[in-house]
Coordinates of C-alpha atoms and ligand atoms in Angstrom, one line a residue:
X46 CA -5.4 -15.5 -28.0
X47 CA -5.4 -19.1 -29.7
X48 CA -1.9 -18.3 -30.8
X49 CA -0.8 -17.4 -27.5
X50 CA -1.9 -20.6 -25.7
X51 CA -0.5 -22.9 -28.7
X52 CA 2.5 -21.2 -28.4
X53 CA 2.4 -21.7 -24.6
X54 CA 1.4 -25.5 -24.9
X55 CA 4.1 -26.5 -27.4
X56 CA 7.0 -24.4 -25.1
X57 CA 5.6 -26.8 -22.0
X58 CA 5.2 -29.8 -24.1
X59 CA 9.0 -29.5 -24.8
X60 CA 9.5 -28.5 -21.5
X61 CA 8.4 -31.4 -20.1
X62 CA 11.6 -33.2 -21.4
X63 CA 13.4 -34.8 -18.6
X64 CA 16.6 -32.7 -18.5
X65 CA 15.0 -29.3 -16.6
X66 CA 16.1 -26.3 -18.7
X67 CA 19.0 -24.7 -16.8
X68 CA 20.8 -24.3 -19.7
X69 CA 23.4 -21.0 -19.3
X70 CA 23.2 -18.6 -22.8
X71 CA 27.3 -19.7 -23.4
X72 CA 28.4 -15.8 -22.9
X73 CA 27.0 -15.9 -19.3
X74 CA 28.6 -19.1 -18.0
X75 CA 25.4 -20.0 -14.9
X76 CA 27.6 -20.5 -11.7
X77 CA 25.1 -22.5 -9.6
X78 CA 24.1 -21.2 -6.1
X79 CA 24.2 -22.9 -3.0
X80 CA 22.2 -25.3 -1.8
X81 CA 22.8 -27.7 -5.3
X82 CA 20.6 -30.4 -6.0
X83 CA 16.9 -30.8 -7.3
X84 CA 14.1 -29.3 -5.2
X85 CA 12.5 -32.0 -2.8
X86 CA 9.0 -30.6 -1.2
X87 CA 6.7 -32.8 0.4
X88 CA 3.4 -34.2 -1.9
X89 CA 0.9 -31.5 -0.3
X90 CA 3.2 -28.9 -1.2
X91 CA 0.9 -25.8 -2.8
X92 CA 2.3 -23.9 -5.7
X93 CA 1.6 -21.1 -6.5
X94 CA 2.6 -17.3 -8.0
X95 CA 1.5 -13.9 -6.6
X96 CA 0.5 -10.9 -8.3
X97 CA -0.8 -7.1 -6.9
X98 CA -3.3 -5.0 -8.3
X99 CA -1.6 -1.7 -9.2
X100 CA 1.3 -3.9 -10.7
X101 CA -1.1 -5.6 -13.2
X102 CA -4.7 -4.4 -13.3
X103 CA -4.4 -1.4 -15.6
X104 CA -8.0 0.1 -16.5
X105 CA -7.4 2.9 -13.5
X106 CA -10.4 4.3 -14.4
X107 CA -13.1 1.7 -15.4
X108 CA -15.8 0.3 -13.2
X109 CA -15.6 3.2 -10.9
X110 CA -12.3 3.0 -9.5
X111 CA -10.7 6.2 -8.5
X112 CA -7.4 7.5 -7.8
X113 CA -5.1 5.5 -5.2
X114 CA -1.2 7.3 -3.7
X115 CA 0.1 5.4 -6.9
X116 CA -1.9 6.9 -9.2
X117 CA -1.1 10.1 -8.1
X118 CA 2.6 9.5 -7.6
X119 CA 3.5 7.8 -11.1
X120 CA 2.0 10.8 -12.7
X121 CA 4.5 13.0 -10.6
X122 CA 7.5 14.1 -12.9
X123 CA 10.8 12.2 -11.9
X124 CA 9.2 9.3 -9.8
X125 CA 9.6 6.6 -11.6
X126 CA 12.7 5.7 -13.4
X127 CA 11.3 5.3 -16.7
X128 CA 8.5 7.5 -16.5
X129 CA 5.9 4.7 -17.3
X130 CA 3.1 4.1 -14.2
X131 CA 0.3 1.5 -13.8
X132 CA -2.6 3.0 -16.1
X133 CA -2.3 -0.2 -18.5
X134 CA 0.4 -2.2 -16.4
X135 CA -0.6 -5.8 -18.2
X136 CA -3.6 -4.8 -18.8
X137 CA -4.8 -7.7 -16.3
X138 CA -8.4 -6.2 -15.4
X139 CA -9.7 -6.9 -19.2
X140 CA -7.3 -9.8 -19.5
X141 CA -8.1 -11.8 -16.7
X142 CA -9.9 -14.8 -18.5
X143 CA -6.7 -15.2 -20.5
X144 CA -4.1 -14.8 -17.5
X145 CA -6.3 -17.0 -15.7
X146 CA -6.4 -19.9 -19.0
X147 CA -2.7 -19.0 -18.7
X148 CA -2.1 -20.6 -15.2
X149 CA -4.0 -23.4 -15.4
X150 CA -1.7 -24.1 -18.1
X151 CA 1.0 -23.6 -16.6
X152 CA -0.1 -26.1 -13.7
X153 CA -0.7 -23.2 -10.9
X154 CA -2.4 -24.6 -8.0
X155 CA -2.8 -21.3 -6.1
X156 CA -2.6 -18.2 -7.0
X157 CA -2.5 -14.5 -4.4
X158 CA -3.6 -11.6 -5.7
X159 CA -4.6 -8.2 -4.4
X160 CA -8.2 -6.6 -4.3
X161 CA -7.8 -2.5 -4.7
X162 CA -9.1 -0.5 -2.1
X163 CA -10.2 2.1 -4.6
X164 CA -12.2 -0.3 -6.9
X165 CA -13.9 -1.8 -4.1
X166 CA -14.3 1.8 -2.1
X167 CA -13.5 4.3 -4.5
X168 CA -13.5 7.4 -1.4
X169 CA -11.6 4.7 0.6
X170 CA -14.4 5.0 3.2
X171 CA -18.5 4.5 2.8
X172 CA -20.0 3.3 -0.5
X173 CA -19.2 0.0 -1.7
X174 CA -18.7 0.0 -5.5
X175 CA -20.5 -3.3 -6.5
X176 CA -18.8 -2.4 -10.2
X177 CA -15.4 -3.1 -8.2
X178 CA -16.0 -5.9 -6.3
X179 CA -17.8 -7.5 -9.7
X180 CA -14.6 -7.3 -11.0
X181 CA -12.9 -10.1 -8.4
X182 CA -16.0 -11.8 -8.5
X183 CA -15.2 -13.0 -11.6
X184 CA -11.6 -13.5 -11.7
X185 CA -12.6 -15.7 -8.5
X186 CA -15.0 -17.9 -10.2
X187 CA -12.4 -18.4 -13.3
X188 CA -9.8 -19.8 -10.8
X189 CA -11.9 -21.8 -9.0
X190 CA -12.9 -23.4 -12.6
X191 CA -9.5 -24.1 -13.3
X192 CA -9.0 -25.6 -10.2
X193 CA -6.7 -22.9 -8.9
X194 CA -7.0 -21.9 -5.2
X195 CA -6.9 -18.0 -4.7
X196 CA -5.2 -16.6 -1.6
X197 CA -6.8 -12.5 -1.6
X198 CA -4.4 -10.0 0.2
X199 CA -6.6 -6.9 0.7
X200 CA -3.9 -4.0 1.0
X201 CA -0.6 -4.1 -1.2
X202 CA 0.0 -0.5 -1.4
X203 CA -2.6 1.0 -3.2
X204 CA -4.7 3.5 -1.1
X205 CA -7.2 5.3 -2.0
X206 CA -6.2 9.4 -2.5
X207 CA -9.2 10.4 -1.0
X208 CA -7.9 8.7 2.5
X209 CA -4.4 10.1 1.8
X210 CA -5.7 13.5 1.9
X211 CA -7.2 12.5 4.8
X212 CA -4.1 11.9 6.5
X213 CA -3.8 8.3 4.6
X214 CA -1.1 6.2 7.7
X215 CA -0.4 9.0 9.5
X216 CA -4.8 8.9 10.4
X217 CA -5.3 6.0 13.3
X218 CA -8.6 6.4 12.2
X219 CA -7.5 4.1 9.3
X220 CA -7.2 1.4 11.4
X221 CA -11.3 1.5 11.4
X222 CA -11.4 2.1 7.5
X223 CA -9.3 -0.5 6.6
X224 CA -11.5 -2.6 8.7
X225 CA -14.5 -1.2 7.0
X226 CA -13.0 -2.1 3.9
X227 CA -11.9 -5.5 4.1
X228 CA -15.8 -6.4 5.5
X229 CA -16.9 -5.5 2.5
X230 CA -14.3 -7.6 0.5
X231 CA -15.1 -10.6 2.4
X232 CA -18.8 -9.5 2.6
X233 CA -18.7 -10.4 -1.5
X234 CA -16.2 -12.8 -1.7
X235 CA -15.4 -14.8 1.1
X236 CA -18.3 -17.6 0.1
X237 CA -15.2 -18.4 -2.3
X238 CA -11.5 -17.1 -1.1
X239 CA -10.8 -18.9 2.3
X240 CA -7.2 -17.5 3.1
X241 CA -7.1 -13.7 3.4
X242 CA -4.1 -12.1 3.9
X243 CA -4.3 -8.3 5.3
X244 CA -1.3 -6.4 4.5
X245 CA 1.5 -7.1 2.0
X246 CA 4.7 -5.9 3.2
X247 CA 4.0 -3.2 6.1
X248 CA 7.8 -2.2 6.8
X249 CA 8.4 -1.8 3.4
X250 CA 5.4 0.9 2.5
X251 CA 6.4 2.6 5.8
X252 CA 10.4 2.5 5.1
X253 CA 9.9 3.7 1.3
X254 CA 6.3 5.4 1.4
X255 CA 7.1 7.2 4.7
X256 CA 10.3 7.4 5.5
X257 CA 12.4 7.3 2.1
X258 CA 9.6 8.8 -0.2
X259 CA 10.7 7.2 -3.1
X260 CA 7.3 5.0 -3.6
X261 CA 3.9 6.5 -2.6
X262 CA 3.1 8.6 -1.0
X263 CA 6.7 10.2 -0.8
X264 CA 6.9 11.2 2.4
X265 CA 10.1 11.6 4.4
X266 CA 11.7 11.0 7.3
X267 CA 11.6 9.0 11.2
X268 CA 8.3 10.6 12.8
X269 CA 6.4 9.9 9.7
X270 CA 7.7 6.4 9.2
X271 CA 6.8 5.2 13.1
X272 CA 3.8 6.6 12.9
X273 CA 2.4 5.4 9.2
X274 CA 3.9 1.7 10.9
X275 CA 2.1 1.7 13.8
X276 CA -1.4 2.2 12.1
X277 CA -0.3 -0.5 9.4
X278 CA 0.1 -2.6 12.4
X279 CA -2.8 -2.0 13.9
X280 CA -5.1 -1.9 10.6
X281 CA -3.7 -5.6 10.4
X282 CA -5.3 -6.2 13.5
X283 CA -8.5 -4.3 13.1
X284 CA -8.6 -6.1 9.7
X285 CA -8.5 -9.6 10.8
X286 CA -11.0 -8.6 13.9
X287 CA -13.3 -7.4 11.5
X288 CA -12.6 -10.4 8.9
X289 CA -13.5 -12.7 11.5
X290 CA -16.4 -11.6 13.0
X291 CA -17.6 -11.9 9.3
X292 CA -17.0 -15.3 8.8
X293 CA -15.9 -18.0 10.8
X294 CA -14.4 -20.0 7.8
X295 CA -11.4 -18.4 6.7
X296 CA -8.0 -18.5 7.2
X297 CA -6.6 -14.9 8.1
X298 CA -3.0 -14.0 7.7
X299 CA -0.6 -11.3 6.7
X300 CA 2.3 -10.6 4.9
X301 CA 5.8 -9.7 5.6
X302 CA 8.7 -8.8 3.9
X303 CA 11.8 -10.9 5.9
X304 CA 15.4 -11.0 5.6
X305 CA 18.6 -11.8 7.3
X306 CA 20.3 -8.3 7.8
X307 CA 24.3 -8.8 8.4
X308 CA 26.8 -5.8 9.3
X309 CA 28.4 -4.9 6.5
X310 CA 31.9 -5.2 8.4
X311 CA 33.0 -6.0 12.1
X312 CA 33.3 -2.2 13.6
X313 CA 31.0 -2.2 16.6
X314 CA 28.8 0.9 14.7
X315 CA 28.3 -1.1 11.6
X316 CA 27.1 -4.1 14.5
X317 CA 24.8 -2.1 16.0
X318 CA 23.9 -0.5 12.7
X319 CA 22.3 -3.5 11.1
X320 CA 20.7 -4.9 14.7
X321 CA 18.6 -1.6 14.3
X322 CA 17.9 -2.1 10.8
X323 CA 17.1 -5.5 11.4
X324 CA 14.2 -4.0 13.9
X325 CA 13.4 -1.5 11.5
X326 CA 12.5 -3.8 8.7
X327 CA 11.6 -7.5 10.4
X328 CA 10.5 -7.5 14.0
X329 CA 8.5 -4.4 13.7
X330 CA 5.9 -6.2 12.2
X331 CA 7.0 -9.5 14.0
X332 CA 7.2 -8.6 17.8
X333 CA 3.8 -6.8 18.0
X334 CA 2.0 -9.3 15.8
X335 CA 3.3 -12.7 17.3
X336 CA 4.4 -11.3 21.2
X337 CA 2.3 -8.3 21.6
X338 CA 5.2 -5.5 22.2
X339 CA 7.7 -3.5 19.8
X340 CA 11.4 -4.4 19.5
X341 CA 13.1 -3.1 22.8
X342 CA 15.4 -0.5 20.8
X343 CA 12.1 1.4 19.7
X344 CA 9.8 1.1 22.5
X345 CA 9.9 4.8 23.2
X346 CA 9.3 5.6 19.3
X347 CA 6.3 4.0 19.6
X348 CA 4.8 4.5 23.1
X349 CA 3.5 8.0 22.0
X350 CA 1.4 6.5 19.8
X351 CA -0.2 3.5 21.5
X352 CA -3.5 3.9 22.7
X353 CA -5.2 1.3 25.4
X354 CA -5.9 -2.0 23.7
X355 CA -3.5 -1.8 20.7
X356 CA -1.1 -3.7 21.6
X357 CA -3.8 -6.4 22.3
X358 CA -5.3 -5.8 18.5
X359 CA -2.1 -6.0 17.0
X360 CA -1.2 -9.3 19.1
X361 CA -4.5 -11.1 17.2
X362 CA -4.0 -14.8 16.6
X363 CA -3.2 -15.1 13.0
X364 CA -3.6 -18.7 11.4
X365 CA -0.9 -18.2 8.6
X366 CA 2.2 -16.1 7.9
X367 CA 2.8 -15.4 4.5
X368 CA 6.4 -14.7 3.9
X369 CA 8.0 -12.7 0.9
X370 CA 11.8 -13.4 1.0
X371 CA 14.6 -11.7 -1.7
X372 CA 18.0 -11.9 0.0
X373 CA 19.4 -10.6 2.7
X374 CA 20.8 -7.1 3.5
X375 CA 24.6 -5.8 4.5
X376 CA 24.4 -2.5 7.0
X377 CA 26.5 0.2 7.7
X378 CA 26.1 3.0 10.8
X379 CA 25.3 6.1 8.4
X380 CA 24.7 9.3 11.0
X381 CA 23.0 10.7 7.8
X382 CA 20.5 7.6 7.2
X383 CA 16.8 8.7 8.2
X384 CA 16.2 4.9 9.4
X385 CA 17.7 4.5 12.9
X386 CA 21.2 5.7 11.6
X387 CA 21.3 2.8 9.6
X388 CA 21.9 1.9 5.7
X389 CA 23.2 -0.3 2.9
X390 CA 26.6 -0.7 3.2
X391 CA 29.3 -3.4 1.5
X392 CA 28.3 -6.5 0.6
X393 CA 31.0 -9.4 0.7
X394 CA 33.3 -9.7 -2.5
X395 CA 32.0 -12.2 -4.7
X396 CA 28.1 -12.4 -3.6
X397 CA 25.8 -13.1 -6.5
X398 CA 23.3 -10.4 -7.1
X399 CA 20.3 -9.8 -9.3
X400 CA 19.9 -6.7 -11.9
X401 CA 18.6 -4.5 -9.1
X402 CA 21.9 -5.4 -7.2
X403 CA 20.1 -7.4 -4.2
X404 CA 22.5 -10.0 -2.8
X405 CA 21.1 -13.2 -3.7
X406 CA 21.2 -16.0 -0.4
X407 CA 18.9 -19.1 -0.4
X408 CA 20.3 -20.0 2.5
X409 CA 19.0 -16.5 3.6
X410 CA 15.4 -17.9 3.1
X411 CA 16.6 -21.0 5.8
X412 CA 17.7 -18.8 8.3
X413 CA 14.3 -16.8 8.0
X414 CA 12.3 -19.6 8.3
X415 CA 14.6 -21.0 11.2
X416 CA 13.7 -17.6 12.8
X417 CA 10.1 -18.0 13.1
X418 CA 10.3 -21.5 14.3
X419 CA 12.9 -20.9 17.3
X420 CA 11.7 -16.9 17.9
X421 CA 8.2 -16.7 17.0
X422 CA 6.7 -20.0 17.4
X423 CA 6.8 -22.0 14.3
X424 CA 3.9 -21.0 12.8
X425 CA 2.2 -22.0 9.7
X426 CA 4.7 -20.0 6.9
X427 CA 3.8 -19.8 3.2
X428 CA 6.4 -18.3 1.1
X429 CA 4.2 -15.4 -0.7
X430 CA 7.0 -13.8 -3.0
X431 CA 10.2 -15.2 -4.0
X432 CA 11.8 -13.9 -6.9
X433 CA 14.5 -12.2 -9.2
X434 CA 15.1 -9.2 -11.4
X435 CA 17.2 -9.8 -14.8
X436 CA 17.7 -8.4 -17.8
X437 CA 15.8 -10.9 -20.3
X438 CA 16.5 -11.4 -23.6
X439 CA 13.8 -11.2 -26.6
X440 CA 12.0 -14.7 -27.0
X441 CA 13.6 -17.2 -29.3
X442 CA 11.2 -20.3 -30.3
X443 CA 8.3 -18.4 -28.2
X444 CA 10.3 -18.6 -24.9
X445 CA 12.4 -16.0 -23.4
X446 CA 16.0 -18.1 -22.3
X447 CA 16.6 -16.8 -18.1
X448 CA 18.7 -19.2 -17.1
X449 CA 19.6 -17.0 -14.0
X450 CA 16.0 -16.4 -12.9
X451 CA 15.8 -20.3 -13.6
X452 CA 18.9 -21.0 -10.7
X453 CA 17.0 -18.9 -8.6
X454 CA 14.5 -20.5 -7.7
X455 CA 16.0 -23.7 -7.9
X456 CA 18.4 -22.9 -5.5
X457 CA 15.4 -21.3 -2.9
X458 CA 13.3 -24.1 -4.0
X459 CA 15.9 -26.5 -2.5
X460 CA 16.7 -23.9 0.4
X461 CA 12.5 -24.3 1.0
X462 CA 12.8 -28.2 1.3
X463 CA 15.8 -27.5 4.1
X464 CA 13.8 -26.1 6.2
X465 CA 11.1 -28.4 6.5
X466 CA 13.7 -31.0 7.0
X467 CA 15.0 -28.5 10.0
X468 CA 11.1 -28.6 11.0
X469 CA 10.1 -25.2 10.0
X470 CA 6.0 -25.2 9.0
X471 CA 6.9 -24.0 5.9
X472 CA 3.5 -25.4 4.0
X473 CA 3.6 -23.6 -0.2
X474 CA 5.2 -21.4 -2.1
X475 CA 3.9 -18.2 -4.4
X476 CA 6.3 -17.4 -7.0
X477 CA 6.8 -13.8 -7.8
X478 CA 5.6 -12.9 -10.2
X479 CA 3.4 -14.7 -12.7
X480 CA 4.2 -11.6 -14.9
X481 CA 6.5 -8.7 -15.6
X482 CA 4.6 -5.9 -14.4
X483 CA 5.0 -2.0 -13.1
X484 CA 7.9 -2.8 -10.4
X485 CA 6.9 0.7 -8.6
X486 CA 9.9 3.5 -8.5
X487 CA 11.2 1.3 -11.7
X488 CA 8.3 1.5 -13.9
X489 CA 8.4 -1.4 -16.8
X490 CA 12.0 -1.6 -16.7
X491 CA 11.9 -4.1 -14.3
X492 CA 11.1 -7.4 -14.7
X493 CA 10.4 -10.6 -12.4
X494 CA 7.7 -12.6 -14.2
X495 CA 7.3 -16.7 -15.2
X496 CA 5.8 -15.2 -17.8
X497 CA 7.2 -12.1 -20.3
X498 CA 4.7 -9.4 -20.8
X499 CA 5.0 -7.2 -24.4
X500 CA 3.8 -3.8 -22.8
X501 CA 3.1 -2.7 -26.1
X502 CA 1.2 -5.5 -27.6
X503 CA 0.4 -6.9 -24.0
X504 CA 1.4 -10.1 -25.4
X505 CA 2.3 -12.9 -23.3
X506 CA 5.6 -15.2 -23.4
X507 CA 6.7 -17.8 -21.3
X508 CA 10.0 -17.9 -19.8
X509 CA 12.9 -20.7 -19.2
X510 CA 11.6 -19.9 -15.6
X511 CA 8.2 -20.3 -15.2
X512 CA 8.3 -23.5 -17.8
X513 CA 10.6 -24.9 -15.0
X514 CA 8.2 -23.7 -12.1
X515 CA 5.3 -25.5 -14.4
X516 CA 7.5 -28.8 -14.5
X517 CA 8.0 -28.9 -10.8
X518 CA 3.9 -27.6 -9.8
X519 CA 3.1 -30.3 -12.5
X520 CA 4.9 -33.5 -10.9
X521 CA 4.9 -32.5 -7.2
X522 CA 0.9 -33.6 -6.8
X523 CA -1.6 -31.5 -5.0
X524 CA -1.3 -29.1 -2.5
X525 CA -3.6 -27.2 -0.3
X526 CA -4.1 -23.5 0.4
X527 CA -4.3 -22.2 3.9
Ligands
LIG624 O1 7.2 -6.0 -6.9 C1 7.5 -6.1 -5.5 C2 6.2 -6.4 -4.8 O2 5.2 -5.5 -5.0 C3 6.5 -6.4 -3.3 N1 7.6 -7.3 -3.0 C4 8.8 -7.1 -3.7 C5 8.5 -7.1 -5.2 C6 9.8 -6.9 -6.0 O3 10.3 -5.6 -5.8

C-alpha cells in the first residue's frame, strides 16, 4: 500500500512539470484532434471521475449481496469476450480506503459512483440489507474526509436476478421497486450524498440488454426493447418522486448516454436510417423526460404501454442532467437491423477512432451540449463519462505512457470550455473511468482508467492520462457538485 502511494506521489510530483505529458511513444506519431489548444474551464469548474458497481466492486458474494442479470450473464459460456466477469473486477469493495487515498491524490474533487441494487436489496424488493448499505456508508464518509464530493447514481445495470425472474424491465411494476429501492438508498445515505442520479444510460441497457442481447439480460429484439425502455423511463420518474418526497435537500438527476448520429452516406434510406437511430438512442430518454411525450416516429410503439399519469411521471422536473458522451455514430438503413431498420454503417475515411473502433469527435460533445441548450432547455449538464479505450503498454518508471487517451481528453476538455463559451450550462466533468475495470461483453480486456489496474495483483498504476487530469483538477481551483 505505502509503495503504491510513493510510487503515485513521485509520478505526480514529476508530473507537475510545466510541459503537460503529451508526449507520442515515437512509433505512434500522436496526430492532435480538433479543437487544439489547452483546456480553459471556468474557476468553479468540478472534476471529477465516475465509476459503477459491477465494473469495480468485486466481493459478489460478501455482506449479503446476491446475484444481479450480470452475475448471471458473465457466468454464461460465450458472453463475454474473454471469459472473465465481475466477481473480483478491482476488487474495489475491500479496496475502497485505498482507491479512495488514491483520489485525493490525484486531486479529485467529485467523484460518481453506483450503489448495487442487490447489496442494498438483495431480492430486489423488501428487506433492506443494512450489511449493503454499510458498505457505501463508509466509502461515503472516506470521500467526504478527503474532501471529495460523491455524486451516487442508484441503477447502472445491475439488477437484482430475483426481479429479473420476475419479469426484471419487461414488469411496470418495477417502476414501484425501483422506487422502493432508491428510498432506502437515500433513507441511509442522503444525510451525506446531495446529487443523486437515477439511471445511468437507459437507451443503452434497453438497446444491448433488450434488444441486442449482448449485455444482460440478453434478450432480443423491438417488443422487448420498447417495453424494458418505457419502464426505465418511468422508474426514473418514480425514482426521483420517491427521492424527493424523502428529502428536500438533494439534487436529483439522471443519466444519459448522448451522441450526434450522422447517415453514413447521402441515400435518402441511410437519411432516414440514422434520424430513427438518433430517436432510438437520444430523445427516447430526452423527449419524455424534458417535454413529456416520445419522439413522433415511435409514438405508436409506445402508446400500448402508457398508462394514465406516465407521461406526467416521466416529465418530473429534474435539477441536473448528467451526460456521458464517447463520439458520435454513422448509420445505415439495414432491413435486417432489429432497431428501427437502423445500424452502423461507414464512417468517413480518415476519422480517428479508439481500440473499440468508436469514431472519436470532441466537437461531437459541442454539438450535444448545443442540443440541450437550443432543444431541451439548457439545463444544468455535467459531463458524467467521457473517455477512451486503448491498448496500454506495461508501466515504465511506475506510469503507464497513453498518450492517445491523454489527446483525448484534452481535445474534449477544450470541446467542454466551447460550449460554455456558446452558453451551454455545462457546470463539471467525471472522467471515465478512475480505473480499468470489467467493460461488460469485453471482460478485462478493455481498458479506460486514469489509473491501470493489475487484475492479478490488483495493483494500481497511474497513467500519462490521469497524471494529466490530476494537473488540470489540481490548478483549475474548486468546483461544486450539483
Ligand atoms: O463502461 C461503460 C459504462 O459502464 C457505461 N458507459 C460507457 C462505458 C464504456 O463502454
Amino acid at each position: 500500500m505505502l509503495r503504491r502511494r510513493d510510487l503515485l506521489l513521485s509520478a505526480l510530483a514529476a508530473a507537475s512539470l510545466p510541459a503537460l505529458p503529451v508526449t507520442a511513444r515515437a512509433q505512434t506519431p500522436l496526430t492532435p484532434l480538433p479543437p487544439a489548444g489547452t483546456p480553459r474551464l471556468p474557476p468553479d469548474f468540478l472534476w471529477g471521475a465516475s465509476t459503477s458497481a459491477y465494473q469495480i466492486e468485486g466481493a459478489v458474494a460478501e455482506g449479503g449481496r446476491k446475484p444481479s442479470i450480470w452475475d448471471v450473464f458473465s457466468h454464461t459460456p460465450g458472453r463475454i469476450a474473454d471469459g472473465t466477469n465481475g466477481d473480483v473486477a478491482c476488487d474495489h469493495y475491500n479496496r475502497y480506503a485505498d482507491d479512495v487515498a488514491l483520489m485525493g491524490d490525484l486531486g479529485l474533487q467529485a467523484y460518481r459512483f453506483s450503489i448495487a441494487w442487490p447489496r442494498v436489496m438483495p431480492d430486489g424488493t423488501g428487506a433492506v440489507n443494512a450489511a449493503g448499505l454499510d458498505f457505501y456508508d463508509r466509502l461515503v464518509d472516506a470521500l467526504l474526509a478527503r474532501g471529495i464530493q460523491p455524486m451516487a447514481c442508484l441503477y447502472h445495470w445491475d439488477l437484482p436476478q430475483a426481479l429479473q425472474e420476475r419479469g426484471g424491465w419487461h414488469n411496470r411494476d418495477i417502476a414501484d421497486w425501483f422506487a422502493d429501492y432508491a428510498r432506502a438508498s437515500v433513507r441511509r445515505l442522503g444525510d451525506r450524498v446531495k446529487p443523486w442520479a437515477m439511471l445511468n444510460e437507459p437507451s443503452v441497457h434497453a438497446i444491448f440488454g433488450h434488444g441486442f442481447g449482448n449485455h444482460a439480460p440478453g434478450l432480443t429484439g423491438w417488443d422487448s426493447y420498447v417495453k424494458a425502455q418505457h419502464h426505465l423511463n418511468l422508474a426514473q420518474g418514480t425514482g426521483i418522486a420517491a427521492v424527493r418526497a424523502e428529502r428536500s435537500d438533494l439534487k436529483l438527476g439522471t443519466v444519459l448516454s448522448l451522441q450526434p448520429i450522422f447517415p453514413s452516406s447521402q441515400d435518402a434510406a441511410d437519411i432516414t436510417a440514422a434520424a430513427r437511430f438518433d430517436a432510438c438512442w437520444n430523445t427516447i430518454n430526452l423527449d419524455p423526460l424534458f417535454h413529456g411525450r416520445y419522439p413522433a416516429l415511435f409514438a405508436d410503439d409506445f402508446a400500448p404501454l402508457i398508462k394514465s399519469g406516465d407521461m406526467e411521471t416521466i416529465h418530473a422536473p429534474v435539477d441536473f442532467l448528467g451526460v456521458n458522451y464517447y463520439g458520435p455514430s454513422y448509420i445505415k438503413h439495414d432491413p435486417a437491423a432489429f432497431l428501427a431498420q437502423a445500424s452502423w454503417g461507414a464512417v468517413p475515411a480518415d476519422t480517428p477512432h479508439t481500440l473499440l473502433g468508436w469514431p472519436i469527435s470532441a466537437q461531437g460533445m459541442v454539438d450535444v451540449l448545443t442540443r440541450l441548450r437550443d432543444d431541451y432547455g439548457n439545463p444544468p449538464v455535467f459531463i458524467t463519462e467521457n473517455g477512451a479505450c486503448y491498448e496500454d503498454p506495461a508501466p515504465v518508471d511506475g506510469v503507464v505512457q497513453d498518450p492517445e487517451r491523454t489527446e483525448y481528453f484534452r481535445a474534449h476538455l477544450v470541446a467542454a470550455g466551447e460550449a460554455i463559451a456558446q452558453g451551454c450550462a455545462l457546470k463539471g466533468y467525471y472522467a471515465w473511468s478512475l480505473l480499468d475495470n470489467f467493460e461488460w461483453a469485453e471482460g478485462e480486456r478493455r481498458r479506460f482508467g486514469m489509473v491501470r489496474v493489475d487484475f492479478a495483483t490488483q495493483q494500481r498504476t497511474p497513467k500519462q492520462s490521469g497524471l494529466y487530469l490530476s494537473q488540470l483538477m489540481k490548478a483549475h481551483g474548486s468546483g461544486k457538485a450539483p
